[in-house]
Amino acid sequence: MAGTVDSIDVATLALALKATEPSELANAVLLDVREPWEFETARIEHSVNIPMSTLVARIDEVRALQSTPDTPMVVICHHGMRSMQCARYLAGQGVERVINLTGGIDAWSTQIDPSVPAY
């Protein structure tokens, strides 16, 4: 539903991304809205970096990331606050299936993949 933002925790996302059975989240767009230096420091594999500071100007690029309007888009930041702001903005712009990653890359690093540096 347009205008709403769901949330997902890192454990649920990790399971969905690793699932051998097809799931709706297996093909999710992973949109990282942190600054480029943060993205270079630590990131989830296959994520796309479009910083919050450029999101408004790049909204068409963000829309184009979804292969279909119902392709889930998981928005990622450091702890989950910037990503929630961005997710709400995207939902308000009519982007569907927007999901905020609770805990962000920090939770991913500490709970899922310790090879991803914490900062």
C-alpha atoms as a printed R data frame, in Angstrom:
    type eleno elety resid chain resno      x       y       z
1   ATOM     1    CA   MET     A     1  0.000   0.000   0.000
2   ATOM     2    CA   ALA     A     2  1.437   3.369  -1.025
3   ATOM     3    CA   GLY     A     3  2.209   5.744   1.803
4   ATOM     4    CA   THR     A     4  3.038   3.117   4.401
5   ATOM     5    CA   VAL     A     5  6.407   1.890   5.592
6   ATOM     6    CA   ASP     A     6  6.999  -1.534   7.062
7   ATOM     7    CA   SER     A     7 10.029  -2.505   9.138
8   ATOM     8    CA   ILE     A     8 12.216  -5.593   9.117
9   ATOM     9    CA   ASP     A     9 14.939  -6.707  11.499
10  ATOM    10    CA   VAL     A    10 18.346  -7.862  10.313
11  ATOM    11    CA   ALA     A    11 17.765 -11.526  11.210
12  ATOM    12    CA   THR     A    12 14.616 -11.713   9.096
13  ATOM    13    CA   LEU     A    13 16.313  -9.968   6.167
14  ATOM    14    CA   ALA     A    14 19.370 -12.226   6.373
15  ATOM    15    CA   LEU     A    15 17.181 -15.351   6.317
16  ATOM    16    CA   ALA     A    16 15.201 -14.027   3.359
17  ATOM    17    CA   LEU     A    17 18.342 -13.188   1.381
18  ATOM    18    CA   LYS     A    18 19.829 -16.650   2.029
19  ATOM    19    CA   ALA     A    19 16.621 -18.629   1.504
20  ATOM    20    CA   THR     A    20 16.769 -21.452  -1.015
21  ATOM    21    CA   GLU     A    21 13.014 -21.231  -1.510
22  ATOM    22    CA   PRO     A    22 11.907 -18.180  -3.479
23  ATOM    23    CA   SER     A    23 10.604 -15.439  -1.232
24  ATOM    24    CA   GLU     A    24  9.340 -11.971  -1.938
25  ATOM    25    CA   LEU     A    25 12.313 -10.487  -0.118
26  ATOM    26    CA   ALA     A    26 14.890 -12.552  -2.028
27  ATOM    27    CA   ASN     A    27 14.734 -10.040  -4.886
28  ATOM    28    CA   ALA     A    28 14.377  -6.949  -2.735
29  ATOM    29    CA   VAL     A    29 16.211  -3.786  -3.685
30  ATOM    30    CA   LEU     A    30 18.653  -2.917  -0.891
31  ATOM    31    CA   LEU     A    31 18.822   0.889  -0.894
32  ATOM    32    CA   ASP     A    32 21.578   2.269   1.323
33  ATOM    33    CA   VAL     A    33 21.023   5.953   2.076
34  ATOM    34    CA   ARG     A    34 24.239   6.587   4.003
35  ATOM    35    CA   GLU     A    35 26.984   8.867   2.732
36  ATOM    36    CA   PRO     A    36 29.511   7.379   0.266
37  ATOM    37    CA   TRP     A    37 32.300   7.138   2.879
38  ATOM    38    CA   GLU     A    38 29.977   5.147   5.156
39  ATOM    39    CA   PHE     A    39 28.969   2.856   2.296
40  ATOM    40    CA   GLU     A    40 32.639   2.245   1.456
41  ATOM    41    CA   THR     A    41 33.360   1.456   5.109
42  ATOM    42    CA   ALA     A    42 30.593  -1.109   5.598
43  ATOM    43    CA   ARG     A    43 27.789  -2.409   3.415
44  ATOM    44    CA   ILE     A    44 25.469  -5.308   2.747
45  ATOM    45    CA   GLU     A    45 26.324  -7.171  -0.425
46  ATOM    46    CA   HIS     A    46 24.291  -6.122  -3.488
47  ATOM    47    CA   SER     A    47 23.093  -2.893  -1.901
48  ATOM    48    CA   VAL     A    48 22.881   0.312  -3.936
49  ATOM    49    CA   ASN     A    49 24.109   3.598  -2.479
50  ATOM    50    CA   ILE     A    50 21.948   6.667  -3.014
51  ATOM    51    CA   PRO     A    51 22.719   9.003  -0.109
52  ATOM    52    CA   MET     A    52 19.913  10.723   1.768
53  ATOM    53    CA   SER     A    53 21.424  14.058   0.719
54  ATOM    54    CA   THR     A    54 20.757  13.225  -2.948
55  ATOM    55    CA   LEU     A    55 17.515  11.263  -2.612
56  ATOM    56    CA   VAL     A    56 15.099  13.994  -3.711
57  ATOM    57    CA   ALA     A    57 17.112  14.749  -6.865
58  ATOM    58    CA   ARG     A    58 17.472  11.026  -7.653
59  ATOM    59    CA   ILE     A    59 13.881   9.872  -7.006
60  ATOM    60    CA   ASP     A    60 13.444   8.655 -10.601
61  ATOM    61    CA   GLU     A    61 16.641   6.611 -10.275
62  ATOM    62    CA   VAL     A    62 15.296   5.072  -7.068
63  ATOM    63    CA   ARG     A    63 11.995   4.183  -8.740
64  ATOM    64    CA   ALA     A    64 13.887   2.557 -11.617
65  ATOM    65    CA   LEU     A    65 15.626   0.195  -9.173
66  ATOM    66    CA   GLN     A    66 12.360  -1.694  -8.664
67  ATOM    67    CA   SER     A    67 11.765  -4.172 -11.495
68  ATOM    68    CA   THR     A    68  8.037  -3.954 -10.724
69  ATOM    69    CA   PRO     A    69  6.116  -1.610  -8.410
70  ATOM    70    CA   ASP     A    70  5.620  -4.446  -5.931
71  ATOM    71    CA   THR     A    71  9.337  -5.312  -5.697
72  ATOM    72    CA   PRO     A    72 10.251  -4.729  -2.037
73  ATOM    73    CA   MET     A    73 12.719  -1.934  -1.323
74  ATOM    74    CA   VAL     A    74 14.637  -2.248   1.949
75  ATOM    75    CA   VAL     A    75 16.093   1.092   3.031
76  ATOM    76    CA   ILE     A    76 19.326   0.929   5.050
77  ATOM    77    CA   CYS     A    77 21.362   3.419   7.082
78  ATOM    78    CA   HIS     A    78 23.670   3.253  10.110
79  ATOM    79    CA   HIS     A    79 21.109   2.640  12.880
80  ATOM    80    CA   GLY     A    80 17.706   2.860  11.183
81  ATOM    81    CA   MET     A    81 16.741   6.483  11.757
82  ATOM    82    CA   ARG     A    82 17.844   8.113   8.494
83  ATOM    83    CA   SER     A    83 16.499   5.143   6.582
84  ATOM    84    CA   MET     A    84 13.089   5.547   8.231
85  ATOM    85    CA   GLN     A    85 12.991   9.203   7.195
86  ATOM    86    CA   CYS     A    86 13.941   8.234   3.643
87  ATOM    87    CA   ALA     A    87 11.466   5.351   3.586
88  ATOM    88    CA   ARG     A    88  8.663   7.692   4.637
89  ATOM    89    CA   TYR     A    89  9.681  10.161   1.945
90  ATOM    90    CA   LEU     A    90  9.726   7.425  -0.714
91  ATOM    91    CA   ALA     A    91  6.347   6.088   0.378
92  ATOM    92    CA   GLY     A    92  4.988   9.632   0.228
93  ATOM    93    CA   GLN     A    93  6.256   9.858  -3.346
94  ATOM    94    CA   GLY     A    94  4.264   6.778  -4.287
95  ATOM    95    CA   VAL     A    95  7.054   4.209  -4.087
96  ATOM    96    CA   GLU     A    96  5.415   0.969  -2.983
97  ATOM    97    CA   ARG     A    97  6.688  -1.864  -0.761
98  ATOM    98    CA   VAL     A    98  9.119   0.342   1.197
99  ATOM    99    CA   ILE     A    99 10.656  -1.402   4.214
100 ATOM   100    CA   ASN     A   100 12.965   0.128   6.837
101 ATOM   101    CA   LEU     A   101 15.844  -1.996   8.164
102 ATOM   102    CA   THR     A   102 15.629  -1.696  11.952
103 ATOM   103    CA   GLY     A   103 19.073  -1.295  13.506
104 ATOM   104    CA   GLY     A   104 20.732  -0.595  10.163
105 ATOM   105    CA   ILE     A   105 24.213  -1.648   9.151
106 ATOM   106    CA   ASP     A   106 25.308  -1.542  12.790
107 ATOM   107    CA   ALA     A   107 22.881  -4.347  13.696
108 ATOM   108    CA   TRP     A   108 23.871  -6.235  10.524
109 ATOM   109    CA   SER     A   109 27.527  -6.042  11.570
110 ATOM   110    CA   THR     A   110 26.979  -7.132  15.178
111 ATOM   111    CA   GLN     A   111 24.220  -9.727  14.658
112 ATOM   112    CA   ILE     A   112 24.646 -11.145  11.150
113 ATOM   113    CA   ASP     A   113 28.026 -10.562   9.531
114 ATOM   114    CA   PRO     A   114 30.979  -9.587  11.751
115 ATOM   115    CA   SER     A   115 33.147  -9.197   8.630
116 ATOM   116    CA   VAL     A   116 31.200  -5.985   7.982
117 ATOM   117    CA   PRO     A   117 33.071  -3.348   9.981
118 ATOM   118    CA   ALA     A   118 31.286  -1.544  12.790
119 ATOM   119    CA   TYR     A   119 31.941   2.182  12.935
